[in-house]
XYZ file of C-alpha atoms in Angstrom:
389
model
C -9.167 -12.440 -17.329
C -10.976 -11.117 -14.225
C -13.311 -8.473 -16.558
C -13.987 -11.173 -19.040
C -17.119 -12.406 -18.318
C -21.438 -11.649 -18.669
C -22.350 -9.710 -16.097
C -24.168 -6.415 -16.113
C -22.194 -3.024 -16.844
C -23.000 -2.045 -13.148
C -21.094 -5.131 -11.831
C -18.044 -4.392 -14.037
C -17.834 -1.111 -13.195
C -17.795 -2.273 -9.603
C -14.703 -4.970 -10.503
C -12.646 -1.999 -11.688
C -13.404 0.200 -8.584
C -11.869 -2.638 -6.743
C -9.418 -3.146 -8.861
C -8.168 0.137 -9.138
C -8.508 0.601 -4.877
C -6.466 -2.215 -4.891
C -3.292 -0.073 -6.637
C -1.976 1.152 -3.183
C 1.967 1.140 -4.855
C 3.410 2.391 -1.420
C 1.841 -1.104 0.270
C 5.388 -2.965 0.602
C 6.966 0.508 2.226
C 4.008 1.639 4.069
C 5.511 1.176 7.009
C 8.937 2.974 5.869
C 7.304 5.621 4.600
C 5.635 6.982 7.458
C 9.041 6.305 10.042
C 10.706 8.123 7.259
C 7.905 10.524 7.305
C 8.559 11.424 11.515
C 6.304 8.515 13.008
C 7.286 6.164 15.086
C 6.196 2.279 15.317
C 4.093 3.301 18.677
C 2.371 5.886 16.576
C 1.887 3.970 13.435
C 0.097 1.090 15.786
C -1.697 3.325 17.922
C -3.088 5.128 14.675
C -3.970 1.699 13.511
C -6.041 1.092 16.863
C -8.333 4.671 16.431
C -8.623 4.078 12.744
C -10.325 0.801 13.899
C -12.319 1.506 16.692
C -13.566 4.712 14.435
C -14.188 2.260 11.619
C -16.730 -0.280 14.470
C -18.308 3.265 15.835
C -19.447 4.481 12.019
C -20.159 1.208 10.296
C -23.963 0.597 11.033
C -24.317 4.199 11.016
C -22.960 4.232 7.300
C -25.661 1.794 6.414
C -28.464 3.572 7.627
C -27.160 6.999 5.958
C -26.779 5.026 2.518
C -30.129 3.996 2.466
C -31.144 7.361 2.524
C -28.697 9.045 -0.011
C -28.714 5.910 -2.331
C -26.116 3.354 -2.490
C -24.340 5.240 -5.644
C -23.763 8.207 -3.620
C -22.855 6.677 -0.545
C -19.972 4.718 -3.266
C -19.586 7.584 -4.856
C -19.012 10.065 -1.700
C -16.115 7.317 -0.093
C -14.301 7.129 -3.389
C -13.447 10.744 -3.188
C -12.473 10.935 0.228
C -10.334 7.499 -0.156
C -8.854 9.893 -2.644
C -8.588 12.523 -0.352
C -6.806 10.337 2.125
C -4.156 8.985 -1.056
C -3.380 12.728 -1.574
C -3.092 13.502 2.524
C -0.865 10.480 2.963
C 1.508 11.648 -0.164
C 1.770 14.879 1.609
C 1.893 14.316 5.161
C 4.338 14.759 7.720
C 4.343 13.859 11.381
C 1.718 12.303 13.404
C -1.508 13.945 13.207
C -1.154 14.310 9.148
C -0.872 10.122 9.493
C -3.993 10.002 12.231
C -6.005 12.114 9.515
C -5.726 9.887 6.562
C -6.173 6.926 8.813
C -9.620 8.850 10.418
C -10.439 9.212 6.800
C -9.880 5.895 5.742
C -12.251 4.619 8.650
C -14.753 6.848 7.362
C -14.259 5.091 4.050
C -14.142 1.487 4.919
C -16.789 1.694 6.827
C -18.644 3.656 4.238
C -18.059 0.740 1.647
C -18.636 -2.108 4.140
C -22.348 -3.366 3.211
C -22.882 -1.009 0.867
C -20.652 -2.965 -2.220
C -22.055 -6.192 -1.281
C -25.631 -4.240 -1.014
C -25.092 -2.693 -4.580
C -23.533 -6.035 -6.216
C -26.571 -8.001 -4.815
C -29.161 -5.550 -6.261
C -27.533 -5.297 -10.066
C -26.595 -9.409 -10.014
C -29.533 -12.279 -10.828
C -29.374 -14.410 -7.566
C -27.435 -17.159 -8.989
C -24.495 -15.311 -10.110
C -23.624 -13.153 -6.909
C -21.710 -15.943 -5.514
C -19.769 -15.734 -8.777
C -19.349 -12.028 -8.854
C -18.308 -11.623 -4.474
C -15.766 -14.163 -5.791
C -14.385 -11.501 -8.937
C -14.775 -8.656 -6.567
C -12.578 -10.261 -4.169
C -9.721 -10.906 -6.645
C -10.042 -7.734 -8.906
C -9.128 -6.192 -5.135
C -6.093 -9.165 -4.797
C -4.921 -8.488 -8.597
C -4.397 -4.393 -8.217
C -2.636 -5.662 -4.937
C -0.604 -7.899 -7.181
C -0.276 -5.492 -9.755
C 0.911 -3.018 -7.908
C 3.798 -4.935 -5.681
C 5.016 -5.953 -9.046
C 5.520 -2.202 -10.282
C 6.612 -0.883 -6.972
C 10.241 -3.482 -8.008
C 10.578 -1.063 -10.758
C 10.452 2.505 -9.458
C 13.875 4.166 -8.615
C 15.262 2.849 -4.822
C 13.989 4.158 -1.803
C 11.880 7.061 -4.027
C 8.907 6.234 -1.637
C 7.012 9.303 -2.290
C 6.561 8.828 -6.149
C 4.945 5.181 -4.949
C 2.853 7.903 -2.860
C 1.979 9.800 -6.303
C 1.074 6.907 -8.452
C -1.771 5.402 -5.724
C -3.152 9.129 -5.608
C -2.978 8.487 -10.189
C -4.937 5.076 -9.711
C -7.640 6.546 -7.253
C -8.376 9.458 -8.986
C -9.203 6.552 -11.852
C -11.242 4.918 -9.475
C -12.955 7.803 -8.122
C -13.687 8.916 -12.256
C -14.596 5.035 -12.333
C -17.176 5.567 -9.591
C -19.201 8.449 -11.203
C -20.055 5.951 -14.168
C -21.727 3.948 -11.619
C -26.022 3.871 -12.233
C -28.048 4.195 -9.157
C -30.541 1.515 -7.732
C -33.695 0.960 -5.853
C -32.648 0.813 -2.365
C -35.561 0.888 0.729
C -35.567 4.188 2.113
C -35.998 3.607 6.106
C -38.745 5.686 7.285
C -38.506 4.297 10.550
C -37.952 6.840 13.408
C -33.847 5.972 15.428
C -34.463 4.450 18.168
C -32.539 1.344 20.149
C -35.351 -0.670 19.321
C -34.412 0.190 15.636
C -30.847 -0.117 15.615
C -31.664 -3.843 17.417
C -33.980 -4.896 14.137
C -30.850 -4.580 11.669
C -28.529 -6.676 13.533
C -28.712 -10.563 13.029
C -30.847 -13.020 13.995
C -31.526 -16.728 14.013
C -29.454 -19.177 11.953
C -27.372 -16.740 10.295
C -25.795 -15.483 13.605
C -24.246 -18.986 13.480
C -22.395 -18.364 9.909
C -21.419 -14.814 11.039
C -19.370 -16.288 14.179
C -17.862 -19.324 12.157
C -17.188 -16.804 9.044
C -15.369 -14.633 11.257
C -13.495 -16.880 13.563
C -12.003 -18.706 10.480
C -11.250 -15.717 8.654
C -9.198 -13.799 10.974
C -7.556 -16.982 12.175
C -6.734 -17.141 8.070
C -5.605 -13.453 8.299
C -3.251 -13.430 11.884
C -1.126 -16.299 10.961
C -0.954 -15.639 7.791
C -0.044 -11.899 7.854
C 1.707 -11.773 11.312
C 2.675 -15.418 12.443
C 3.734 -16.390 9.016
C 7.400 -14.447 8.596
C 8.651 -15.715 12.289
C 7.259 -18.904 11.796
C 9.393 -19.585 8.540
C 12.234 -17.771 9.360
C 12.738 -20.119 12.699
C 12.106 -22.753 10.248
C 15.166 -21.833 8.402
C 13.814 -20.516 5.556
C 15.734 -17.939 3.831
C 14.838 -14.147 4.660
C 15.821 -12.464 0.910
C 12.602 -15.149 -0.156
C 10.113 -13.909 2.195
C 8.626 -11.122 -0.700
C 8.329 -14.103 -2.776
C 6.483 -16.092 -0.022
C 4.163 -13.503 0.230
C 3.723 -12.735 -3.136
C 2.444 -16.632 -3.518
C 0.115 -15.570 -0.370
C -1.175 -13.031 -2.781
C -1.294 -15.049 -5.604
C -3.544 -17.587 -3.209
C -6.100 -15.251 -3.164
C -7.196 -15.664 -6.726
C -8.603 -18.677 -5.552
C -12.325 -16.796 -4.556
C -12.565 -16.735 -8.222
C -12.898 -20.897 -8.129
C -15.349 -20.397 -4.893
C -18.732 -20.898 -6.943
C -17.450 -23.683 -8.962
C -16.122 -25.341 -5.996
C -19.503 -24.855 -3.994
C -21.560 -26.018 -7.047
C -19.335 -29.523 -7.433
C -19.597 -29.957 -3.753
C -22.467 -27.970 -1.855
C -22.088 -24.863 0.494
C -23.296 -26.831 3.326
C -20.044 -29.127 2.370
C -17.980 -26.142 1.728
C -18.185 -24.593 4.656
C -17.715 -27.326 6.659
C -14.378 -28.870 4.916
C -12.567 -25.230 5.269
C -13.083 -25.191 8.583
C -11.281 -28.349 9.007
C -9.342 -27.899 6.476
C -8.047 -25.047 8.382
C -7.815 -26.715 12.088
C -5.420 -29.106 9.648
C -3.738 -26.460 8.208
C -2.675 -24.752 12.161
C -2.366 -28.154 13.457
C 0.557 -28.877 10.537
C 2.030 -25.446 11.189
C 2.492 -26.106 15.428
C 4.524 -29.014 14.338
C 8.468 -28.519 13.932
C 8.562 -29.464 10.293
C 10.797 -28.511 7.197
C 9.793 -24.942 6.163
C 8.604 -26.189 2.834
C 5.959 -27.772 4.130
C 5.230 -25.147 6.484
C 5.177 -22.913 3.506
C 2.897 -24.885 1.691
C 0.341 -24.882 4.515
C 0.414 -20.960 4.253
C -0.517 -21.329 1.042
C -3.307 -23.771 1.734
C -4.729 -21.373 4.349
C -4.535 -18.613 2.292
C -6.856 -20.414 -0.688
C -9.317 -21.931 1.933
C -9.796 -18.181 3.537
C -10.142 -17.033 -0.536
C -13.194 -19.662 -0.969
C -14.560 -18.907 2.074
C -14.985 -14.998 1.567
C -17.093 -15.018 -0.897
C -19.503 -17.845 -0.029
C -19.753 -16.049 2.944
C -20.762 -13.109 2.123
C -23.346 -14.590 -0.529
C -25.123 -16.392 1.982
C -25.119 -13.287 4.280
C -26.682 -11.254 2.008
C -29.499 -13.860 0.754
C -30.516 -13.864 4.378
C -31.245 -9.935 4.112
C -31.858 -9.567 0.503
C -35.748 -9.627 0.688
C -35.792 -8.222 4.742
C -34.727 -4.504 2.954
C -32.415 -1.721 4.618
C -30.025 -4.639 2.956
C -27.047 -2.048 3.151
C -28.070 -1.578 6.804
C -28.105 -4.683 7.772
C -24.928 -6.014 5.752
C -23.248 -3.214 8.069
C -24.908 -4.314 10.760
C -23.666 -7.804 10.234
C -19.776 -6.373 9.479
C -19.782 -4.524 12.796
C -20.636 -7.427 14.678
C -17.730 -9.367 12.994
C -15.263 -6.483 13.613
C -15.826 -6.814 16.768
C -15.531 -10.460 17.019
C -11.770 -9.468 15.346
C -10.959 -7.431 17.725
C -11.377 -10.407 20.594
C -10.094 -12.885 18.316
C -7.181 -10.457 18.265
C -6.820 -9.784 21.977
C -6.157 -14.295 22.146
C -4.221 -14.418 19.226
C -1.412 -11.869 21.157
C -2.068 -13.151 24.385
C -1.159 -16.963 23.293
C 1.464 -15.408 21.219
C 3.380 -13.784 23.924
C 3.891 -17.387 25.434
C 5.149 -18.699 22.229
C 4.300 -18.709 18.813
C 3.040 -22.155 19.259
C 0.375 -21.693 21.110
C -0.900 -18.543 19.156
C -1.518 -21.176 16.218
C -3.114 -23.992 18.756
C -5.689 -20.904 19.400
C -6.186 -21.047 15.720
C -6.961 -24.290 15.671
C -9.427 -23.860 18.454
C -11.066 -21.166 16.508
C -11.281 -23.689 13.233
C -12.898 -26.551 15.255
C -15.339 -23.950 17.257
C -16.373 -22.296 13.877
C -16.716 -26.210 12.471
C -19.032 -26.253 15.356
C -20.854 -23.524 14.376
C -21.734 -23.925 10.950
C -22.497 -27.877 11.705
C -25.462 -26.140 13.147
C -26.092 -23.785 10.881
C -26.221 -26.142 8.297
C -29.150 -27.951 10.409
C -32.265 -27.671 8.187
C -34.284 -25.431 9.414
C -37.352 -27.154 10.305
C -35.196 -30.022 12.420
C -34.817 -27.132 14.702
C -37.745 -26.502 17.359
C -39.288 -23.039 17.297
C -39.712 -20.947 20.571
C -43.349 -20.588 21.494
């Protein structure tokens, strides 16, 4: 259903890169794996920490590269090292095996950041991009899908041939990759400078979307990923159902396919505003000591309103840089900045969770009604707001 559409064969190709990325069959042992593997939980989470900060440190510099090199190349170049990484992580044992796929994935991710969304905006027509940021996002959420379901039938505890097939599905995607057709991208000719690095981050209005987008979207992501289990296990829901909660959580995802539709009955000004309340409602519901269906329910509820907000998010992030070129620079640019806002969303999420588990969702609440705030004036037109002279 997801490939069905008109769109250019550029953009489809890019829909089965993601969706063949998204085939990571060792994803519900990943974990297991690597204790079985000689790492520990300390390791596993302090590897998870580099692999991040490394991911921050590259990502602008990424940008800059692929406007150089091309965006194909730059796609092209990260799909065989994300392959690279597959075939590492099959293999490895003990620590510093681990800490190089996860230095290789950082490399990756922030190879791709921008540069997709760059590459997608330059082979879309302006009024579908919305459409196709929505497809890209669930061709990644369907190979998730896809591949939890198949993971049920390989033999027990055989995590390493879970291991094998990933490396299969991203040697695909890599094969998928060199179909790709490259673009006109703005070579910068500009000499590196701070002054230089300073013109590709954000400015004005859009600053305002970038905070909201990313309060509300890792507020979406902690409570769903880590709050959700403890919440409705407390709640008395049953622990053997807790793959099946989470497959729903998956199957929520789907719903950035319905963002443009949704934005076109409604209005993105409208859009935007009504998932970040929605999502204050959404924590607010979950602080309260109700019956776990409805507290299960309202995880699935968050997880949609996070799906329709990706997408429209990143379409209006990239119309604000699509005619100010370095796009792929600047779409990095922006990602950095709201990696960085994770990482102190983060740092309150745990801090109010180590009270109680309460008052890690209240903070999500506050985040919902701040990034309300924020895109209330965003949405401001932009001539009711006084210039600087």
């Amino acid at each position: 259903m997801v490939l069905h559409f008109s769109c250019t064969p550029c953009a489809r190709r890019m829909l089965w890169l993601a969706l063949l990325q998204g085939l990571v069959f060792y994803a519900p042992v990943a974990t297991l794996y690597r204790q079985v593997r000689g790492v520990s939980l300390f390791q596993i989470t302090l590897m998870e920490g580099i692999s991040l900060g490394l991911s921050i440190v590259l990502e602008l510099p990424w940008g800059i590269v692929s406007e150089r090199i091309g965006y194909r190349r730059t796609l092209l170049f990260c799909s065989a090292l994300y392959l690279l990484s597959k075939i590492i992580f099959w293999q490895a044992n003990g620590f510093f095996l681990f800490l190089l796929e996860r230095l290789l994935l950082a490399v990756v991710l922030a190879g791709f950041s921008g540069v997709d969304a760059a590459y997608l905006t330059a082979v879309t027509p302006s009024s579908q991009r919305q459409h196709i940021f929505g497809l890209y996002e669930g061709a990644s959420t369907a190979g998730l899908l896809l591949a939890d379901l198949c993971f049920s039938f390989l033999p027990s505890g055989d995590y390493s041939e879970a291991a094998l097939l990933t490396v299969f599905a991203y040697t695909a995607a890599l094969l998928c990759a060199f179909g790709l057709k490259e673009v006109p991208c703005q070579q910068i000719s500009q000499k590196f400078s701070f002054q230089f690095f300073l013109s590709l981050f954000p400015k004005g209005r859009v600053i305002l979307l970038l905070i909201g987008s990313a309060l509300l979207l890792e507020s979406c992501q902690t409570i769903t990923v880590f709050f959700s289990q403890p919440l409705m296990t407390a709640a008395g829901f049953p622990s053997p159902l807790l793959g099946v909660l989470h497959a729903a959580m998956v199957l929520c995802g789907f719903s950035s396919l319905f963002s443009e539709h949704i934005c076109r009955l409604m209005g993105r000004q409208n859009v935007l505003l009504l998932v970040s309340l929605c999502t204050a409602l959404v924590c607010l519901i979950l602080a309260l000591p109700l019956s776990w269906s409805i507290l299960g329910l309202s995880l699935l509820l968050l997880r949609c309103t996070c799906g329709i907000l990706a997408p429209l998010s990143l379409a209006l992030r990239s119309e604000a840089v699509a005619d100010a070129g370095s796009m792929a620079a600047r779409l990095s640019a922006q990602s950095c900045l709201m990696n960085l806002l994770a990482v102190v969303t983060n740092l309150f999420f745990g801090t109010a969770a180590q009270k109680s588990l309460s008052c890690g969702i209240i903070m999500g609440i506050l985040f919902s009604l701040a990034a309300f705030i924020f895109f209330i004036i965003y949405c401001i037109p932009k001539r009711m707001i006084p210039s600087k002279r």
